[in-house]
Short mmCIF file of C-alpha atoms in Angstrom, two decimals:
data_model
loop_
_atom_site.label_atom_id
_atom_site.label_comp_id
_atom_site.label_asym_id
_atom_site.label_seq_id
_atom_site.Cartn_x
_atom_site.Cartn_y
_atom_site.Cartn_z
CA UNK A 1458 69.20 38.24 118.26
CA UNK A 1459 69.36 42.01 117.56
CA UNK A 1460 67.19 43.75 119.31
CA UNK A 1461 65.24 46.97 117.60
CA UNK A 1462 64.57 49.92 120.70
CA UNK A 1463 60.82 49.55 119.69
CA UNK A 1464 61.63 45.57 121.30
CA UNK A 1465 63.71 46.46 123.78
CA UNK A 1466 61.56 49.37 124.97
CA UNK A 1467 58.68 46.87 125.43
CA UNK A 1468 61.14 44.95 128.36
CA UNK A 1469 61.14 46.36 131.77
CA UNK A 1470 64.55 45.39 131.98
CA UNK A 1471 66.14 46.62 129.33
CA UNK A 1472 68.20 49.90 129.72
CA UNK A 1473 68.96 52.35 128.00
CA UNK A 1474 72.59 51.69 127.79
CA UNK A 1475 71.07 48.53 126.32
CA UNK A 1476 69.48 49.96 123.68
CA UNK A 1477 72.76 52.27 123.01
CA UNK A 1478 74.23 49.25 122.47
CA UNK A 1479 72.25 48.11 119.42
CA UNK A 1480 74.23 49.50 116.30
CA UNK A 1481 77.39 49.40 118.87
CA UNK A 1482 80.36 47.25 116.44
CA UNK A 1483 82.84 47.37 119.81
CA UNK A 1484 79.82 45.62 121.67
CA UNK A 1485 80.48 48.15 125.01
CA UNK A 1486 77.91 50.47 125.93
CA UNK A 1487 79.58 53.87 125.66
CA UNK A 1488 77.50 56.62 123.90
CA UNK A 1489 79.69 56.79 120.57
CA UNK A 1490 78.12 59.97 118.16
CA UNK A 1491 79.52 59.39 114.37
CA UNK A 1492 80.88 61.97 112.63
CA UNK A 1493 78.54 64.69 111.60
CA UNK A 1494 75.86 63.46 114.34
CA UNK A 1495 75.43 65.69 117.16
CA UNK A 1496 73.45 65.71 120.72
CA UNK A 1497 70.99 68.35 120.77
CA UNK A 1498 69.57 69.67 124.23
CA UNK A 1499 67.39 72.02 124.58
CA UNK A 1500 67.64 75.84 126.13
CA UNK A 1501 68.97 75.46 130.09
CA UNK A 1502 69.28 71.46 129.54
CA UNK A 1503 72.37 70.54 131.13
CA UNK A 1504 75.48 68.37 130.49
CA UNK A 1505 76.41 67.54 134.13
CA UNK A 1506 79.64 65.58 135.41
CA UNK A 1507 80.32 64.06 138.38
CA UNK A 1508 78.66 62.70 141.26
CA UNK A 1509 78.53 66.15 142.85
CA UNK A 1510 77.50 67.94 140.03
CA UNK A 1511 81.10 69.04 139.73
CA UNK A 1512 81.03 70.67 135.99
CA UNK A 1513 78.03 71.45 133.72
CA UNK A 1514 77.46 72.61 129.92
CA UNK A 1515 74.48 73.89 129.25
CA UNK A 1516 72.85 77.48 127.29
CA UNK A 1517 70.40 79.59 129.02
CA UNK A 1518 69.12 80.48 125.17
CA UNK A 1519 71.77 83.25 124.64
CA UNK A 1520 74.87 82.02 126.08
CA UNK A 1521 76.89 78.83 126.65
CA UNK A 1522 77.36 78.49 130.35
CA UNK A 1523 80.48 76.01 131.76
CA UNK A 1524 79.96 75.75 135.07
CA UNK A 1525 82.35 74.58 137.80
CA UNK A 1526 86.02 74.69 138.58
CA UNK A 1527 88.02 74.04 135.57
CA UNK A 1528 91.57 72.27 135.83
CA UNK A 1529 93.15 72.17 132.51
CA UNK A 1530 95.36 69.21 133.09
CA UNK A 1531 98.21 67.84 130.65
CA UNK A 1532 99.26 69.52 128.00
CA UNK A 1533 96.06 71.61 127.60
CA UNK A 1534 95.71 75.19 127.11
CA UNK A 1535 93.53 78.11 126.79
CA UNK A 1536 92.89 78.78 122.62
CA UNK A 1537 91.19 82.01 121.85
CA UNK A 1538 91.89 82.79 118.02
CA UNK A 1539 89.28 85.45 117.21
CA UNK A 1540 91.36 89.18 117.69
CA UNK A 1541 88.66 90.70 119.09
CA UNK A 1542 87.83 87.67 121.56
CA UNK A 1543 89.28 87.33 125.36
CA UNK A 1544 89.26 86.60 128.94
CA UNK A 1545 86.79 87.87 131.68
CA UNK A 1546 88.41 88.49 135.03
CA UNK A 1547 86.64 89.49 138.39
CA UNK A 1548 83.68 90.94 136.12
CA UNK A 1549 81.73 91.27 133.01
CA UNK A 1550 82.17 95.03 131.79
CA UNK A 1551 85.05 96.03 129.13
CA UNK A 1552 87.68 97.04 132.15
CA UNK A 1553 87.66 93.48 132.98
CA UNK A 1554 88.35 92.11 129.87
CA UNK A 1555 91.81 90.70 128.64
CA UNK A 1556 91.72 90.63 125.04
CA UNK A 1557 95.82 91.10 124.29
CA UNK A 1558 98.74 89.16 125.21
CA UNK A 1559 101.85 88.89 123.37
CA UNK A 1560 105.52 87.89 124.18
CA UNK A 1561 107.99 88.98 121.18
CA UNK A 1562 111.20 90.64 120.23
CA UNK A 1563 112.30 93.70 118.67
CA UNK A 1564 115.85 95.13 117.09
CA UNK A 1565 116.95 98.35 118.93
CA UNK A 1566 118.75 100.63 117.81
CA UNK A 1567 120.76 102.91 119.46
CA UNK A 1568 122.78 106.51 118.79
CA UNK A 1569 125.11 108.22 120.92
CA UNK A 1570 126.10 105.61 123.48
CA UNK A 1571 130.35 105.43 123.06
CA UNK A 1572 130.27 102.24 122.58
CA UNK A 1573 133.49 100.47 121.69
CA UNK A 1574 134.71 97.11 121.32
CA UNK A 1575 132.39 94.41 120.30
CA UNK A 1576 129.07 95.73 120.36
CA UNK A 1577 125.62 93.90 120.93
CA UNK A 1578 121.91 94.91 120.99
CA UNK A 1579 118.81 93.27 121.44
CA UNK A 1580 115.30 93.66 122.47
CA UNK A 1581 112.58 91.72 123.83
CA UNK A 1582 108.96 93.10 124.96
CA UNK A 1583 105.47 91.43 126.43
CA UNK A 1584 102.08 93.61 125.94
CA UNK A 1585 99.22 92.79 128.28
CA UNK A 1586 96.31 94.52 127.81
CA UNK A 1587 97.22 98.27 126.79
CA UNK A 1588 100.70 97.93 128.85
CA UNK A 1589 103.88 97.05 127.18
CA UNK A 1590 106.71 95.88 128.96
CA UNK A 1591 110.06 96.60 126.94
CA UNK A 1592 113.73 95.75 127.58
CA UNK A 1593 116.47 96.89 125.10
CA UNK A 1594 120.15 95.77 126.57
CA UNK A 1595 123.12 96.65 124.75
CA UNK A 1596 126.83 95.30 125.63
CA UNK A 1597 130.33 96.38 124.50
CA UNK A 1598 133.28 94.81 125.16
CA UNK A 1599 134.89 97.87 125.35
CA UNK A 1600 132.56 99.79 127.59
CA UNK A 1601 129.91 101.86 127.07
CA UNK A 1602 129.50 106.04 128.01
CA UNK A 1603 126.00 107.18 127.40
CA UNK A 1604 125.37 111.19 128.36
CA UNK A 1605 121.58 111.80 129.66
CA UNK A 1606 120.30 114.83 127.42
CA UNK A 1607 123.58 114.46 125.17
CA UNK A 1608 121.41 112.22 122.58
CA UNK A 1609 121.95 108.76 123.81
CA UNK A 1610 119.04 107.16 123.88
CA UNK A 1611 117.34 103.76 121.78
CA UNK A 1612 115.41 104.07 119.39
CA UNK A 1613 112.89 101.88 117.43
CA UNK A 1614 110.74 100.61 119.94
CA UNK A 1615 108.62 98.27 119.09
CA UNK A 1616 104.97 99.98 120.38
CA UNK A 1617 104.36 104.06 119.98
CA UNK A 1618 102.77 105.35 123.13
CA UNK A 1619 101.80 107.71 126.18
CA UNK A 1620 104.53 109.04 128.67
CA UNK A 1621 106.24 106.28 130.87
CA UNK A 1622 109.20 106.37 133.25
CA UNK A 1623 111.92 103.87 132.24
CA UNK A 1624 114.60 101.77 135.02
CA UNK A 1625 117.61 101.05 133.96
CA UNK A 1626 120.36 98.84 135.21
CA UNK A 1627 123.86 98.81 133.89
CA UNK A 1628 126.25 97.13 135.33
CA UNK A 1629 129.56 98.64 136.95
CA UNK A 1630 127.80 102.31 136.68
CA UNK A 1631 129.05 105.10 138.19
CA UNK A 1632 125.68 106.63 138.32
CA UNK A 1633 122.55 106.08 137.20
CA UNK A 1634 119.35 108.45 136.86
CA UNK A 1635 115.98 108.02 135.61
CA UNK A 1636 114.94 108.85 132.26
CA UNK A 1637 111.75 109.95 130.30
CA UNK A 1638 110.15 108.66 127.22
CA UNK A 1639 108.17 111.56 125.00
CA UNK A 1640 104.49 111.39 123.81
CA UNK A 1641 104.51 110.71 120.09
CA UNK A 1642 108.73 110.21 119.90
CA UNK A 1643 110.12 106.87 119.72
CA UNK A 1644 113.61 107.11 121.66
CA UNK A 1645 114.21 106.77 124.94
CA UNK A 1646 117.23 108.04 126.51
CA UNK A 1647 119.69 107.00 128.81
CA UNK A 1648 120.77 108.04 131.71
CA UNK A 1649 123.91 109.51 132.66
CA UNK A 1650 126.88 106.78 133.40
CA UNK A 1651 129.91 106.16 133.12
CA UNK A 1652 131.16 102.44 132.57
CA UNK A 1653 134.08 100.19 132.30
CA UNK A 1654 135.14 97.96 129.57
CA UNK A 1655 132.75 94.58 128.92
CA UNK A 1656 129.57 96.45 130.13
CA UNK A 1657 125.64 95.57 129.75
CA UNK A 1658 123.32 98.36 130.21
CA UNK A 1659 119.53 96.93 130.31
CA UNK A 1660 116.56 99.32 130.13
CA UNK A 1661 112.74 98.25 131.24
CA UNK A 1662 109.64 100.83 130.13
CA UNK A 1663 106.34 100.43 130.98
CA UNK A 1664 104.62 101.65 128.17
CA UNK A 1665 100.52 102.31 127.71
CA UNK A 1666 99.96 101.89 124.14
CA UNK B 200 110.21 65.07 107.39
CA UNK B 201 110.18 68.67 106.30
CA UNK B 202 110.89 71.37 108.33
CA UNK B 203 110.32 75.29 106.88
CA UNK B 204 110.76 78.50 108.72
CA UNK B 205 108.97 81.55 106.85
CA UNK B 206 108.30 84.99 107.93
CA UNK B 207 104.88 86.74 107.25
CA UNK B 208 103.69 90.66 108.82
CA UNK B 209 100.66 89.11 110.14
CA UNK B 210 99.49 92.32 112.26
CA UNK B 211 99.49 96.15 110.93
CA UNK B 212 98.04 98.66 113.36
CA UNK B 213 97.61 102.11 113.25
CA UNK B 214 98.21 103.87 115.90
CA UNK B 215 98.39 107.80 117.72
CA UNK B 216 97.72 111.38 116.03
CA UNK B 217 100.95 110.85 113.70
CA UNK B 218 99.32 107.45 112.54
CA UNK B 219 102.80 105.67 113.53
CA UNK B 220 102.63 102.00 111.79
CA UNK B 221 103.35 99.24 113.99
CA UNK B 222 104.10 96.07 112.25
CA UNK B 223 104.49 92.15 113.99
CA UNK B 224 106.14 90.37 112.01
CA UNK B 225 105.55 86.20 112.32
CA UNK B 226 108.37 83.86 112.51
CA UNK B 227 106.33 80.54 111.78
CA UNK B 228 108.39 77.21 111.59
CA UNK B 229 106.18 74.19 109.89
CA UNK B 230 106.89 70.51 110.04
CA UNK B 231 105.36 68.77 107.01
CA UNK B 232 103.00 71.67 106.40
CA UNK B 233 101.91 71.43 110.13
CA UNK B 234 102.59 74.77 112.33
CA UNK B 235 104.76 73.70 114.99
CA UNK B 236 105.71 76.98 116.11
CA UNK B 237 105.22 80.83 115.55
CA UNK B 238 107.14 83.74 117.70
CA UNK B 239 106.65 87.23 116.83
CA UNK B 240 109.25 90.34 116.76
CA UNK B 241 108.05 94.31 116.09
CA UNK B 242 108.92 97.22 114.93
CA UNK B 243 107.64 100.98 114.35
CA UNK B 244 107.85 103.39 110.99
CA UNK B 245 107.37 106.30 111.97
CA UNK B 246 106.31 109.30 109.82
CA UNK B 247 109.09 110.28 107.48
CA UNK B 248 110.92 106.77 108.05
CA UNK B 249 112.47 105.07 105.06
CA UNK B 250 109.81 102.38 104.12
CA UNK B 251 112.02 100.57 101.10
CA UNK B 252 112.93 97.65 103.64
CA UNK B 253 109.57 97.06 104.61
CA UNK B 254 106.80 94.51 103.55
CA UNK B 255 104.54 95.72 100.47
CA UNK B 256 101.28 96.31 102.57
CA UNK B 257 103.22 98.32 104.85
CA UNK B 258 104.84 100.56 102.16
CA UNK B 259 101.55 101.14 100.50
CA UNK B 260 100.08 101.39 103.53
CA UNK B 261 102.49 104.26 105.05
CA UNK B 262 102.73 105.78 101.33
CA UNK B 263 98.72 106.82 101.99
CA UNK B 264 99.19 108.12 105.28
CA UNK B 265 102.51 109.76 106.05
CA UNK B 266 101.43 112.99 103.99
CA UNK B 267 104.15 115.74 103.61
CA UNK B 268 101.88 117.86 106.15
CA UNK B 269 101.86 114.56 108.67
CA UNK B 270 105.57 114.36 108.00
CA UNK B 271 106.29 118.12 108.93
CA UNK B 272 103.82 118.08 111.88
CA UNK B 273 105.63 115.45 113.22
CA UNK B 274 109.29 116.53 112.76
CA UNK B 275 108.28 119.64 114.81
CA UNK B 276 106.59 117.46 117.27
CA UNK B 277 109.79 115.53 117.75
CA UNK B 278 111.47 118.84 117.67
CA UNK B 279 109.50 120.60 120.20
CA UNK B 280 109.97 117.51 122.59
#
């Protein structure tokens, strides 16, 4: 007999699962909403999981609040598509917020650095926040002679920025210094070395952009 | 199956006193009209900078603001630095 929840309701033992059941065509007692159908709670009603109150979904009228420890499990991630939108860390205020992160690759280019042979640039960078991270490496098979202050130096970075220090590391160097980046300029200059043939010299900025 | 790479400039910021142009350019592959995957590379035009192998937006854009007078106060910034 199917049972109406104006029926069932009138049976002390009926359930609510019970009555959840009426309309249900896989005959289990899940709560199944159909497309377009919703569950509405009111302001600071709660969704709550677990036995120990382990997560919870609720709104306290202006915000959505999920509340507990979150394992994303699987192959699950983090989606935040609105630009403007981010990540609060240790805080609420705007100096806690992460709202950029990006991983990408950029074509250097390069003047002044003797290089012979086979020659090969490339460029990668990764921006967090306002600092970007950038790497330009360029190999010859012939070897490579960059003069610091002589006009050697990449060019075409990928970000515009403040001043920043850069590191480089080149392999069978003679010697190495540090170099400078310019406010407003967009090369960055190498230091002074002097290589043998089949050489990779790798720079790494910090930039604040 | 159908597999398509395309490239669109998907991000064009303005940025510092010289109004550099920093353009991200997306590298989106698609399987059967579904994005499977999108990696970005970037580049800078600077003031001055030959724009004729860039994307229309950022031609137009750069052909508002890189003035004669931005171009000049930049070349002597460069200069001076």
């Amino acid at each position: 007999m199917l049972k109406t929840v104006s029926t069932q309701l009138a049976l002390a033992s009926d359930t609510l699962s019970e009555i959840l059941a009426n309309g249900n065509t896989s005959g289990g007692t899940d709560l199944a909403i159909s497309t377009g159908d919703d569950i509405t709670l009111a302001d600071n009603s709660k969704v709550i999981f677990g036995a120990g109150s382990d997560l919870s979904i609720s709104s306290d009228g202006a915000t959505g609040q999920l509340t507990g420890n979150i394992n994303v499990t699987g192959a699950g991630t983090f989606t935040s598509t609105v630009a403007s939108a981010g990540v609060y860390l240790g805080g609420v205020v705007a100096a806690n917020l992460l709202d950029d992160y990006e991983e990408g690759t950029w074509v250097p280019t390069h003047s002044g650095m003797n290089a012979t042979g086979t020659v090969t640039v490339s460029g990668t960078y990764t921006k967090v926040g306002r600092k970007a991270f950038i790497t330009a490496k360029i190999s010859a098979t012939g070897g490579l002679s960059p003069v610091y202050n002589g006009g050697s130096r990449f060019q075409s970075l990928p970000f515009t920025g403040g001043t920043c220090v850069a590191n480089w590391c080149v392999e069978n160097a003679v010697t190495a210094a540090a170099s400078t980046f310019s406010d407003g300029s967009s090369n960055i200059y190498a230091p002074t070395v002097t290589v043998g043939a089949d050489v990779t010299l790798t720079m790494n900025m910090t930039l604040e952009v | 199956m159908a597999l398509i790479e395309k490239q669109a400039v998907d991000k064009i910021e303005i940025v510092s006193e010289f109004k550099h142009v920093q353009v991200r350019t997306a590298t989106i592959i698609e399987r059967d009209g579904v994005e499977i995957s999108r990696s970005f590379s970037r580049s800078v035009v600077n003031p001055g900078q030959d724009t004729s192998g860039q994307d229309a937006d950022v031609q137009a854009i750069c052909a508002i603001l890189h003035t004669e007078e931005l171009v000049a106060a930049y070349q002597a910034h460069v200069t001076a630095s």
